[in-house]
Coordinates of C-alpha atoms and ligand atoms in Angstrom, one line a residue:
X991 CA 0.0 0.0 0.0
X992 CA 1.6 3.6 -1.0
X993 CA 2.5 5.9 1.6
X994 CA -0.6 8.3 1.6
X995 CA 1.3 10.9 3.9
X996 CA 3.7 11.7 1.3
X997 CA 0.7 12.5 -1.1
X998 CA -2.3 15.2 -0.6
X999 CA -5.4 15.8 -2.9
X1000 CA -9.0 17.0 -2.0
X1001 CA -10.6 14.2 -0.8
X1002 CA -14.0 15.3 0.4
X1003 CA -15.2 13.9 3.7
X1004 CA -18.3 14.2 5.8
X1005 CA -18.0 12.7 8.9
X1006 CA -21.3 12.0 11.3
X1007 CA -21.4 12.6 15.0
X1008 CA -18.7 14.8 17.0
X1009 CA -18.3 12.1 20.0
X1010 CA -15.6 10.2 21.2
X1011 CA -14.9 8.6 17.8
X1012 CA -16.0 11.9 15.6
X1013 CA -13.1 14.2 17.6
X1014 CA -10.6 11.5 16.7
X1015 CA -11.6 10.8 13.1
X1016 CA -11.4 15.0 13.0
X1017 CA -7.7 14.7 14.4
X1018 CA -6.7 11.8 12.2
X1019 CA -7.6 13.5 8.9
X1020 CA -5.9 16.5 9.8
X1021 CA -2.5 14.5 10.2
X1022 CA -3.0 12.9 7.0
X1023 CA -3.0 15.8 5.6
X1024 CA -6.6 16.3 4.6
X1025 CA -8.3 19.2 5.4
X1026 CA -11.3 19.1 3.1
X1027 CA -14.1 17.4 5.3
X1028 CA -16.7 18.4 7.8
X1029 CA -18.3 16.9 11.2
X1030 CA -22.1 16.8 11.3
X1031 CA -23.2 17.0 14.8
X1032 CA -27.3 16.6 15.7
X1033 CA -26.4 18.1 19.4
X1034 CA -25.4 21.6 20.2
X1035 CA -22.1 20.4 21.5
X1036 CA -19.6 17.4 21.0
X1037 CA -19.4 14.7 23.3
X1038 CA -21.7 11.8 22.1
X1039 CA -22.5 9.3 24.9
X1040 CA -21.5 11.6 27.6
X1041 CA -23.5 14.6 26.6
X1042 CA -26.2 12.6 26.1
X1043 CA -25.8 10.6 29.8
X1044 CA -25.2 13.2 33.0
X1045 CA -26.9 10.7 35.4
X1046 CA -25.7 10.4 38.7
X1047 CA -23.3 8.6 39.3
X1048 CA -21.8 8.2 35.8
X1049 CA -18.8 6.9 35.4
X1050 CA -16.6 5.0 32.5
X1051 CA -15.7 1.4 34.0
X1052 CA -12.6 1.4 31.7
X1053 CA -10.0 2.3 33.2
X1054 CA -9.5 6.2 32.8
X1055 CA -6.1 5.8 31.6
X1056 CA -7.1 3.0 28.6
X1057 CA -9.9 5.3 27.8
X1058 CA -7.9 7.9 26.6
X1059 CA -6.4 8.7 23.3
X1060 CA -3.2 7.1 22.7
X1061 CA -2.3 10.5 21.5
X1062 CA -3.7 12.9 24.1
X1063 CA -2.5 11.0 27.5
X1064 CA -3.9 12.7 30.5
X1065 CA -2.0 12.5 33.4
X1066 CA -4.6 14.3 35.3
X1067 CA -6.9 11.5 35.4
X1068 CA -8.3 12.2 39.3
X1069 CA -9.1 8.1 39.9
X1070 CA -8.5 4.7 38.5
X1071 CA -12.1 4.7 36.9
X1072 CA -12.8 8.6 35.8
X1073 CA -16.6 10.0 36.1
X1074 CA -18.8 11.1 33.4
X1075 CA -18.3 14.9 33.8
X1076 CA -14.5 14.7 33.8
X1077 CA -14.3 12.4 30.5
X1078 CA -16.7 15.4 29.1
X1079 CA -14.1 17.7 30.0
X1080 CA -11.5 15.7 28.5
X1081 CA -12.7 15.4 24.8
X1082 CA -14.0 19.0 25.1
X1083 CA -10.2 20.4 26.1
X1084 CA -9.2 17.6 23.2
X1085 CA -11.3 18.9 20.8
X1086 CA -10.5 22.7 21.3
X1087 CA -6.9 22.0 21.4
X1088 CA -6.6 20.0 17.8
X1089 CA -9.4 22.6 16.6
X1090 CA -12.0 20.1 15.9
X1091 CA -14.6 22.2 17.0
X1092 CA -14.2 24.9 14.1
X1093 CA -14.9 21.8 11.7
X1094 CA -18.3 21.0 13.1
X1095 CA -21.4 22.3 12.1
X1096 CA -23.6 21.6 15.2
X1097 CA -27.5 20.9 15.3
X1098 CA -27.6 19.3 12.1
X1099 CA -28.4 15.5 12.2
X1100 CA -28.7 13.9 8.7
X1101 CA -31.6 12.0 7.8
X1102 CA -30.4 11.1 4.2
X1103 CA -27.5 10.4 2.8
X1104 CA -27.7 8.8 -0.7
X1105 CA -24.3 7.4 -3.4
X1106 CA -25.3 9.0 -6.9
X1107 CA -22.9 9.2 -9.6
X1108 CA -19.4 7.9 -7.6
X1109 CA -21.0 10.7 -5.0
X1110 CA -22.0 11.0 -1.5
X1111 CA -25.0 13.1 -1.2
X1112 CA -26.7 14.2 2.2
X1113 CA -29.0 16.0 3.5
X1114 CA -29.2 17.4 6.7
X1115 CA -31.9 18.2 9.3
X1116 CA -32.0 21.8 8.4
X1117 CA -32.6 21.3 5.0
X1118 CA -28.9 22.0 3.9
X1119 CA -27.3 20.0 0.7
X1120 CA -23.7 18.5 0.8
X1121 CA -21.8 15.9 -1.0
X1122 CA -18.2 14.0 -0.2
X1123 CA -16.4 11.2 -2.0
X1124 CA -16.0 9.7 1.6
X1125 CA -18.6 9.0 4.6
X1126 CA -17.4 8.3 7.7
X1127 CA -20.2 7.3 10.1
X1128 CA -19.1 7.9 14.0
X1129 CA -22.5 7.9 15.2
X1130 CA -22.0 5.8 18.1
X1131 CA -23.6 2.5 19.5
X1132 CA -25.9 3.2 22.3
X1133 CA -27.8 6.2 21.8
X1134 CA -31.2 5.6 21.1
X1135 CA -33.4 5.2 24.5
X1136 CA -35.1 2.2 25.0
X1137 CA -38.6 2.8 26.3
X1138 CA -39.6 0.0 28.2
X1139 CA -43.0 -1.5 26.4
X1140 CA -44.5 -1.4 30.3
X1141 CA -48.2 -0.6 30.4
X1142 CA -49.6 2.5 32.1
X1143 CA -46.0 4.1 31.9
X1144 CA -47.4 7.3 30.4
X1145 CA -49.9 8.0 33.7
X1146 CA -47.4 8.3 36.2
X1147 CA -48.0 11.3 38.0
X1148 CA -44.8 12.1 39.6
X1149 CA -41.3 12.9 37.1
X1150 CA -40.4 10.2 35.0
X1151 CA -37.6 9.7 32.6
X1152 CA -35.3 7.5 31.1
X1153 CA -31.1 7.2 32.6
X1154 CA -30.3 8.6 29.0
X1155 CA -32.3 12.2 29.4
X1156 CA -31.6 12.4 33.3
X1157 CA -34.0 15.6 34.3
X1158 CA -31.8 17.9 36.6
X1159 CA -34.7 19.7 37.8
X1160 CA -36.1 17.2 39.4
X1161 CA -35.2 17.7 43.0
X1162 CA -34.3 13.6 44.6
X1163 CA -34.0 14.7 48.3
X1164 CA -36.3 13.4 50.0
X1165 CA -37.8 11.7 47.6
X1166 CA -39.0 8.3 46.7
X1167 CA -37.1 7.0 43.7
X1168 CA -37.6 3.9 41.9
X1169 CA -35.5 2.8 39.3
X1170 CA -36.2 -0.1 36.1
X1171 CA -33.4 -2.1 35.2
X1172 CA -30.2 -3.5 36.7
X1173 CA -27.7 -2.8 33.7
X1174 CA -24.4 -0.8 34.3
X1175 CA -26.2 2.1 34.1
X1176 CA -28.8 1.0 36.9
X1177 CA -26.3 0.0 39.4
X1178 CA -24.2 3.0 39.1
X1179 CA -27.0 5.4 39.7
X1180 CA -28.0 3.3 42.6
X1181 CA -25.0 3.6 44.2
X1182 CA -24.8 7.5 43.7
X1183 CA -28.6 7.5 44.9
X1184 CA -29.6 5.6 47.7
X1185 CA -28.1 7.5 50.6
X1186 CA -29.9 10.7 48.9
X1187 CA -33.7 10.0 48.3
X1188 CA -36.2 9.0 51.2
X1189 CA -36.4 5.6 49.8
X1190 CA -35.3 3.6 47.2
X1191 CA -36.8 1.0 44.9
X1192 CA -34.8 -0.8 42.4
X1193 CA -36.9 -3.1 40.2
X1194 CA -34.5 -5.9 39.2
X1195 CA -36.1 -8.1 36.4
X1196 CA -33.1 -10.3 35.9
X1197 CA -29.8 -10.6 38.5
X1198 CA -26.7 -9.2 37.7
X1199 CA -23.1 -10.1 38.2
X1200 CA -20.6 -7.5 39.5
X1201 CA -17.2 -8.0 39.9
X1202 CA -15.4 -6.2 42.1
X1203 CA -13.0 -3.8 41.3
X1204 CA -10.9 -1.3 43.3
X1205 CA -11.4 2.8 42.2
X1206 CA -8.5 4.1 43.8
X1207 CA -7.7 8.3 44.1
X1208 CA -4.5 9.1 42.4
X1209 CA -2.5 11.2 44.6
X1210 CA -1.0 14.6 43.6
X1211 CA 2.4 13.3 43.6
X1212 CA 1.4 10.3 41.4
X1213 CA -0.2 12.8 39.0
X1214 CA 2.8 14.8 39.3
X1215 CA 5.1 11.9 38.3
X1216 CA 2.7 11.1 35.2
X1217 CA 2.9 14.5 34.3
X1218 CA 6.6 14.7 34.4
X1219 CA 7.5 11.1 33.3
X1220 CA 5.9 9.9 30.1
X1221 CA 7.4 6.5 30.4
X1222 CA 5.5 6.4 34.0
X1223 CA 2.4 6.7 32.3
X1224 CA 3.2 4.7 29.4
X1225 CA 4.0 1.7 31.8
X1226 CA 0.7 1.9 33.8
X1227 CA -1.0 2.1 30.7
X1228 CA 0.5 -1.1 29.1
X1229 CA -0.3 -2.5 32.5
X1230 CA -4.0 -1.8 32.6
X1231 CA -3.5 -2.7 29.0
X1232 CA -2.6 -6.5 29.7
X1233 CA -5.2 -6.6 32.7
X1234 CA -7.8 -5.9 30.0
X1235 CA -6.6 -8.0 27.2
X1236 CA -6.7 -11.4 30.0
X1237 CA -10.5 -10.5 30.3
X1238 CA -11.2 -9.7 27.0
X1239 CA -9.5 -13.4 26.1
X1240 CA -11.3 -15.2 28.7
X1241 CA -14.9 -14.0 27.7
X1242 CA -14.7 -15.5 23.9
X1243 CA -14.1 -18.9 25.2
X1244 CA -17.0 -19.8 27.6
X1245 CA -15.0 -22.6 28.9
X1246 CA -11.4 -21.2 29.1
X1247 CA -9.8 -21.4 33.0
X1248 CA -9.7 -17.6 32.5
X1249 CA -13.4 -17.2 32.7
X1250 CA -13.7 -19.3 35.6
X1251 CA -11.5 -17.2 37.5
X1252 CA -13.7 -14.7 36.6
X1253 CA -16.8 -16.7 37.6
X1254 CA -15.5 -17.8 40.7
X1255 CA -14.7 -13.9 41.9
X1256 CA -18.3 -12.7 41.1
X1257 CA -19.9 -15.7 43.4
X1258 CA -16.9 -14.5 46.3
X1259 CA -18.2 -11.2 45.7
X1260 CA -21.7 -12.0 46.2
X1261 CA -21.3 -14.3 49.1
X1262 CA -18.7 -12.5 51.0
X1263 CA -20.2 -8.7 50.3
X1264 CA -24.2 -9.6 51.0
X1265 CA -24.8 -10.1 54.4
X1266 CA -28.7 -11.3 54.2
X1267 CA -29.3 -14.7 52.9
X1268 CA -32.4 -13.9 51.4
X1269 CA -31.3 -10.6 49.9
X1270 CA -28.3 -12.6 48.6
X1271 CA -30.7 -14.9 47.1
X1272 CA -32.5 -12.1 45.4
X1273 CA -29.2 -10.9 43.9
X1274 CA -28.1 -14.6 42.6
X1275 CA -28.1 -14.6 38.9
X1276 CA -29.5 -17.5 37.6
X1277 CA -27.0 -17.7 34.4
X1278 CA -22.9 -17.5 33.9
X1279 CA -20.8 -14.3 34.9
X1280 CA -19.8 -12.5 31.8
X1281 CA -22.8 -13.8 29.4
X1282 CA -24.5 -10.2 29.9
X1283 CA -22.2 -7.4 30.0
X1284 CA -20.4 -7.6 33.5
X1285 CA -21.0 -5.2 36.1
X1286 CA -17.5 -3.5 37.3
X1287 CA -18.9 -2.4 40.4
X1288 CA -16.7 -1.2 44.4
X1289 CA -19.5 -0.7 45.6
X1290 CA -23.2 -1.9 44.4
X1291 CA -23.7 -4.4 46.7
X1292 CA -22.7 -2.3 49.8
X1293 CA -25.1 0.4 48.3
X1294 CA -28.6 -1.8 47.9
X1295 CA -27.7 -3.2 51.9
X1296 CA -28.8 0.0 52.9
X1297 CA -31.7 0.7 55.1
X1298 CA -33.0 3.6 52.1
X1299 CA -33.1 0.1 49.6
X1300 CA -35.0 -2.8 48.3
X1301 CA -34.6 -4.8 45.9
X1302 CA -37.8 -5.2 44.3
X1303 CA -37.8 -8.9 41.9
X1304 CA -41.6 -9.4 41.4
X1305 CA -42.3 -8.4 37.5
X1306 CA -43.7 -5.4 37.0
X1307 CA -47.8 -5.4 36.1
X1308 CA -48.0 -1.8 35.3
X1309 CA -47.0 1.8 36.1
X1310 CA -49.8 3.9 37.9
X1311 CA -50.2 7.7 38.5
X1312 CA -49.0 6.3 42.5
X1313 CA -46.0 3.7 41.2
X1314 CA -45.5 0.6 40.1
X1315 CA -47.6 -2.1 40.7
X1316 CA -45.8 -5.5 41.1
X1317 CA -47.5 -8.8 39.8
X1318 CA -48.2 -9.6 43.5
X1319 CA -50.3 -7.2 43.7
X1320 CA -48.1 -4.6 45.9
X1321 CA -48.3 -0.8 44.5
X1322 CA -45.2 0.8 45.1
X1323 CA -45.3 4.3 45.4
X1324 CA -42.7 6.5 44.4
X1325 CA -42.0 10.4 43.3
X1326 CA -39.2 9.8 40.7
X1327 CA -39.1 7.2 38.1
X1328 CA -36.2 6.3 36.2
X1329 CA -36.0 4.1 33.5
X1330 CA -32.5 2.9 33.0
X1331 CA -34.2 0.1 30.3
X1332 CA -31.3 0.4 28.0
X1333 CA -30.5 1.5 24.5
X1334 CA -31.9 -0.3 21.2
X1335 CA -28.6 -1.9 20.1
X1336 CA -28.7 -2.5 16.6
X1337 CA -29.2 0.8 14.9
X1338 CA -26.3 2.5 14.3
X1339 CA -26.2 5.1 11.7
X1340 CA -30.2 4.5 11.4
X1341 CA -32.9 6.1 11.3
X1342 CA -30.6 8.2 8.8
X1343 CA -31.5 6.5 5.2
X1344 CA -28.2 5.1 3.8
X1345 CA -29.1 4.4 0.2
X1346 CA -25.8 2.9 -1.8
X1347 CA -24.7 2.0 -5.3
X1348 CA -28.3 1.7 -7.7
X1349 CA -30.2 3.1 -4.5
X1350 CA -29.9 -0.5 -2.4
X1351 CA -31.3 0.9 0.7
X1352 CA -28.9 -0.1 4.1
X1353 CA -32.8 -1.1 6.2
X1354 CA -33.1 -4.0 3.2
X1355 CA -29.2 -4.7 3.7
X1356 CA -29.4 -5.0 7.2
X1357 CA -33.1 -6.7 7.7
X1358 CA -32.0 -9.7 9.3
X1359 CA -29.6 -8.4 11.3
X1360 CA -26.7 -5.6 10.9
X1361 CA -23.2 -6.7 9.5
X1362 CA -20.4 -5.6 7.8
X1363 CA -16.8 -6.3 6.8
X1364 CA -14.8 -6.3 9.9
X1365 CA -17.8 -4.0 11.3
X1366 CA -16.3 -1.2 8.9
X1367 CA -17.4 -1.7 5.5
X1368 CA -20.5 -3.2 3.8
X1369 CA -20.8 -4.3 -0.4
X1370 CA -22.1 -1.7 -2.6
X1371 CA -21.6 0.9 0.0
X1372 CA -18.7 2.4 -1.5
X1373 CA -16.5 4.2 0.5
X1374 CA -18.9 4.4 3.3
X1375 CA -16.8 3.4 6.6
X1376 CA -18.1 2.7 10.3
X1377 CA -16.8 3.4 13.6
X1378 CA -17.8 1.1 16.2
X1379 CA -20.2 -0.6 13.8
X1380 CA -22.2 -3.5 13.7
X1381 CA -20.6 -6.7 15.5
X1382 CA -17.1 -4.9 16.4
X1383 CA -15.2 -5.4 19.8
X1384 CA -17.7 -4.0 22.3
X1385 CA -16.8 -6.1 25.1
X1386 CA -15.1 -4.8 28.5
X1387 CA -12.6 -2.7 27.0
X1388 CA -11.8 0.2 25.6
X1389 CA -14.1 2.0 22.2
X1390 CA -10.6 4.2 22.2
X1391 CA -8.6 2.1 21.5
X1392 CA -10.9 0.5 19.0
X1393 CA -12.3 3.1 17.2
X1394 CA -8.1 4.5 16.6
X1395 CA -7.4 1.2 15.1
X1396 CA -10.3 1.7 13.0
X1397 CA -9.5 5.0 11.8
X1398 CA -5.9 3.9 10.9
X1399 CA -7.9 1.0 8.5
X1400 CA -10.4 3.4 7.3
X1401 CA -7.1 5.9 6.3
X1402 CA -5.5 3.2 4.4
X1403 CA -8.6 2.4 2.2
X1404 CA -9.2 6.4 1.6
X1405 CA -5.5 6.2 0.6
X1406 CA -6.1 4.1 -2.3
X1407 CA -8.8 6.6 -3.7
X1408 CA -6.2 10.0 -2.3
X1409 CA -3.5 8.0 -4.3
X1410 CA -5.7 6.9 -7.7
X1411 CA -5.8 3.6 -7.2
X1412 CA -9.5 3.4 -7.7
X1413 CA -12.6 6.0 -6.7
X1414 CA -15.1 3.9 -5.3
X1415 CA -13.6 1.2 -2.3
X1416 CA -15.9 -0.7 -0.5
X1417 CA -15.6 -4.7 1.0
X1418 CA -16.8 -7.1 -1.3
X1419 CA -19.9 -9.7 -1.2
X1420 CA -18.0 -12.7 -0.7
X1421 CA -15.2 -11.3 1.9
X1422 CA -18.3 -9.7 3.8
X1423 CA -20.4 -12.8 3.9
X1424 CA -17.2 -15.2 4.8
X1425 CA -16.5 -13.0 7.7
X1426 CA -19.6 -12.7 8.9
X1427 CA -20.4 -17.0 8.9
X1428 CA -17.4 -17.5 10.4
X1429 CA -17.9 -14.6 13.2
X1430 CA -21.2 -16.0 13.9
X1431 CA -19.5 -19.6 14.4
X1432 CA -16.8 -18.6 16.8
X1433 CA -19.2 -15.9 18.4
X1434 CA -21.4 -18.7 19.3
X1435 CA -18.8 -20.4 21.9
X1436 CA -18.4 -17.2 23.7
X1437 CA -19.5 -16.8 27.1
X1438 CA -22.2 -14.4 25.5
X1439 CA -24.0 -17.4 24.2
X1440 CA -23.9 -19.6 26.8
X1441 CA -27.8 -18.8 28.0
X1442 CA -28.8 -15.3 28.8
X1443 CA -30.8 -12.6 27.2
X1444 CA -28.9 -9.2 26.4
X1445 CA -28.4 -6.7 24.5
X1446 CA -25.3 -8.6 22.8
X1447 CA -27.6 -11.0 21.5
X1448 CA -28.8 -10.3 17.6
X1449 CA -32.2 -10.7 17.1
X1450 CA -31.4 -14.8 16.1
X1451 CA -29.7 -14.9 19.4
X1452 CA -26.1 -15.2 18.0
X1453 CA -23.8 -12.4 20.1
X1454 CA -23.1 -9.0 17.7
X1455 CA -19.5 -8.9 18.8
X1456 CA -16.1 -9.8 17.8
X1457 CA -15.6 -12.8 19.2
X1458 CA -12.0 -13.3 19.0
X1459 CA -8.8 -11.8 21.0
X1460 CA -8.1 -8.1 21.1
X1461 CA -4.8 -9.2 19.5
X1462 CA -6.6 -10.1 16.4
X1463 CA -8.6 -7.5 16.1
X1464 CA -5.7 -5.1 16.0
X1465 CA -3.8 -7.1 13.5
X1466 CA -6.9 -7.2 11.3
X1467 CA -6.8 -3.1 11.4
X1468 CA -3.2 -3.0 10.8
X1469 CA -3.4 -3.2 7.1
X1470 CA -6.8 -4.1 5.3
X1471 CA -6.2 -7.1 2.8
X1472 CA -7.6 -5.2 -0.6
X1473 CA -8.4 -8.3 -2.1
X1474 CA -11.3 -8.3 0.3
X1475 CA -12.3 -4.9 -1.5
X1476 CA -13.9 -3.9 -4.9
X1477 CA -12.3 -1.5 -5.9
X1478 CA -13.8 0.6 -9.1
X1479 CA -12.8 3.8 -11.3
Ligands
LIG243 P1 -28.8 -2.5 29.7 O1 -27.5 -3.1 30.1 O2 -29.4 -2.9 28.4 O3 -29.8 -2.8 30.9 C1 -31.2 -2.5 30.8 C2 -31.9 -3.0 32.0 O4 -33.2 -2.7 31.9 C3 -31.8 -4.5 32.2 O5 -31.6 -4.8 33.5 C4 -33.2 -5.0 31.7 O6 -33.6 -6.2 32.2 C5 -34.0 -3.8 32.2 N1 -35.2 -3.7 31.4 C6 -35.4 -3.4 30.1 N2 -36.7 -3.4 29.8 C7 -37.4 -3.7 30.9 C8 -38.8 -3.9 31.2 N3 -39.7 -3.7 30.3 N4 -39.1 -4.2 32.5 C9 -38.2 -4.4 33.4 N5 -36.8 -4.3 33.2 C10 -36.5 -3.9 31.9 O7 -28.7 -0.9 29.7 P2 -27.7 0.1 30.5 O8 -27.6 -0.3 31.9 O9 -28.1 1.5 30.1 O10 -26.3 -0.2 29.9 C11 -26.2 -0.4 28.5 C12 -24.7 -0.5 28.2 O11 -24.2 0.8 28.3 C13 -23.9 -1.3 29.1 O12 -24.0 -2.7 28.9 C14 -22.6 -0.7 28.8 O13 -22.1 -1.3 27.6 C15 -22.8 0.7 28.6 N6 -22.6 1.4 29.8 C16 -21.3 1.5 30.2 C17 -21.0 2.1 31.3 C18 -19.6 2.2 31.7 O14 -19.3 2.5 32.8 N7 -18.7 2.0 30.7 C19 -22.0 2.6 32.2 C20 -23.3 2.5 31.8 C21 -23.6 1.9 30.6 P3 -33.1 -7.6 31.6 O15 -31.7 -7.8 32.0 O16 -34.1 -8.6 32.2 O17 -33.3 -7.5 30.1

């Protein structure tokens, strides 16, 4: 493959979404020397998931230092797992610093985005027209709310709203608060919550795992040593690094030793850390550690032990102006409702309409389920790229340190078009459909198939992830194999 920083020609990029992966697609171009592209942003601001999420007690339970550009280390990290706000602050002071901001052009979502003539043509929210040779879709994973199909949810008297558009008006003191769903999102804002309301409910439809990690302060004169000592930083960072590779191997082989280790310091956690046999019980997952995505939790279970707290495990029946009432009949009342019900997983760039070579719409592609070439590229969407797209590494680790390989991939294949090897690149039908049956096949004996409903799971029940080691996935990205490609023009 030619050396595409040596070269420079006016590629045209659009780029969607100005979060995590947006700012470092943004920074990326720039050092490859092109300058002709724009960021489409539907919010007034950058930031993606964490704009969007400001509940409390949000938190990233990746290691701050692994989520972090490799680029833009940050020796200011204030704990071993950083909150929500200070990650916001991060790719905001980022994204000022390497200018990204001035390429952004805010409030515009695009609901149609069409390949006419060798052309990318858009349109955005506003009405406004534009056209690229290249799309590069960073819109994210989890962003659209799921609203939880729960009868009588709409007559709720008190404040109700869903984890993803936390309402800060709503004053909690006091307050009763209940709380649907025990995904990471649930069991963080419990334990920000419970020693705040008047009472708290949290209405548990299926157990949850947590392992039990350590969130340790960094002191000033670590800080100071991280800031003055690159290689100090570097070597924490390739040791979080391993710590993170050893889970990520264990979880794609349901029987490996690694993921019993894994299993085994869940159940210690459980048994040692919940005090009450029966509330023990009521926390017992009835499935393996790691099929849904692991809680990383210090402190969940000494949150829901106290005396504000209950665990509520009989299925909800409906929501009531009062509550929730509980399929045994019990009406629980509460103030505050939040519905941390999750995120419908499988969307992606949609609802935008992607309409590719002859008008083949990406809905009628992607019917059964999403896929695309190593999660980047799909047939006869020519030079149409994904960040964090369908069935990509989405495990425990770091989107980072994913979505850079990614980038470096997706640079290559614009390189062939920047250098005039071809105009149109896009993965090709067979490579596409090879990948995919043999991602399904090895997907199947990972520890995300081994009995469990989550969000993971396509809609056939086959885990959406990559379900081999972290090592492979970054040799994949190294260089893309262009006989996997069509390349036209
Ligand atoms: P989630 O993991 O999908 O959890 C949704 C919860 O809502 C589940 O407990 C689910 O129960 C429950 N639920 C959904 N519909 C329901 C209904 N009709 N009645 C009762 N319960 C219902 O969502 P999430 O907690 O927002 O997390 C989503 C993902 O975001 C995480 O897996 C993670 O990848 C990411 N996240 C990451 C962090 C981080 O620190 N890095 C923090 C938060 C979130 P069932 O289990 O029975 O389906």
């Amino acid at each position: 493959m030619k050396n595409e920083k040596s070269t420079t020609n006016n590629v045209r990029i659009i780029v969607i979404g100005a979060g995590m992966a947006g700012i470092l697609t943004a920074i990326r171009l720039r050092e490859y020397g092109y300058e002709n592209f724009v960021i489409y942003e539907k919010s007034d601001r950058i930031g993606g998931t964490w704009r969007e999420n400001t509940y409390p007690g949000l938190a990233c339970d990746v290691p701050a230092h692994l989520y972090t550009y490799s680029f833009e280390p940050n020796p200011d990290w204030s704990s071993t797992f950083a909150t929500g706000p200070e990650i916001y602050a991060y790719f905001e002071r980022v994204a000022k610093k390497y200018k990204v901001i001035e390429k952004i052009r805010f409030n515009e979502s695009i609901p149609h985005c069409e390949f006419v003539d060798g052309t990318w043509k858009i349109r955005t929210s506003t009405g406004f027209l534009d056209e690229a040779d290249v799309v590069i879709a960073a819109t994210g994973v989890l962003h659209h709310p799921k609203v939880a199909d729960i009868p009588g949810l709409d007559t709720f008297a008190g404040a109700c709203f869903h984890s993803a558009r936390w309402d800060h008006n709503v004053e909690l003191e006091g307050k009763r608060v209940g709380v649907v769903g025990t995904g990471s999102t649930a069991i963080q804002i419990t334990t920000a919550l419970v020693d705040k309301v008047g009472h708290f409910d949290l209405f548990q439809r299926t157990a949850q795992w947590v392992m039990p990690i350590k969130d340790v302060k960094y002191s000033e004169e670590e800080k100071t040593a991280f800031r003055t000592d690159a290689q100090a930083l570097d070597a924490l960072r390739a040791h979080i690094d391993k710590d993170f590779q050893h889970f990520a191997n264990a979880v794609i082989d349901a029987d490996s030793p690694e993921m019993k280790q894994i299993e085994d310091a869940c159940a210690a956690n459980l048994e040692n850390n919940v005090r009450d046999a029966e509330l023990r019980e009521k926390l017992r997952p009835n499935y393996r550690a790691g099929c849904k995505r692991l809680i990383f939790s210090p402190n969940f279970y000494a949150a829901i032990q106290h005396p504000n707290a209950e665990v509520v495990t009989s299925g909800i029946k409906c929501i009531e102006p009062g509550g929730i009432r509980t399929e045994d009949g019990k009406l629980h009342e509460l103030d505050v409702l939040v519905m941390a019900t999750g995120f419908v997983a499988d969307s992606f760039i949609r609802p935008t309409t992607v309409l590719g070579r002859g008008g083949i719409n990406l809905d009628d592609v992607w019917s059964d389920h999403p896929i695309a070439y190593l999660s980047i590229s799909i047939p006869e969407f020519p030079n149409f790229f994904m960040l964090n797209g369908p069935n990509g590494p989405v495990g425990n680790f770091s989107l980072i340190q994913i979505a850079e390989s990614q980038v470096s991939f997706v640079l290559q294949l614009i390189g062939q078009i920047r250098a005039g090897e071809c105009r149109e690149i896009s993965a090709n039908a067979k490579a596409t459909a090879d990948f995919e049956s043999i991602r399904a096949a090895a997907a199947k004996k990972s520890i995300w198939a081994t009995g469990c409903n989550s969000w993971y799971l396509d809609k056939n029940g086959v885990p959406a992830s990559w379900p081999w080691t972290p090592s492979r996935f970054f040799e994949e990205m190294a260089s893309p194999k262009l006989e996997s490609f069509d390349q036209i023009g």
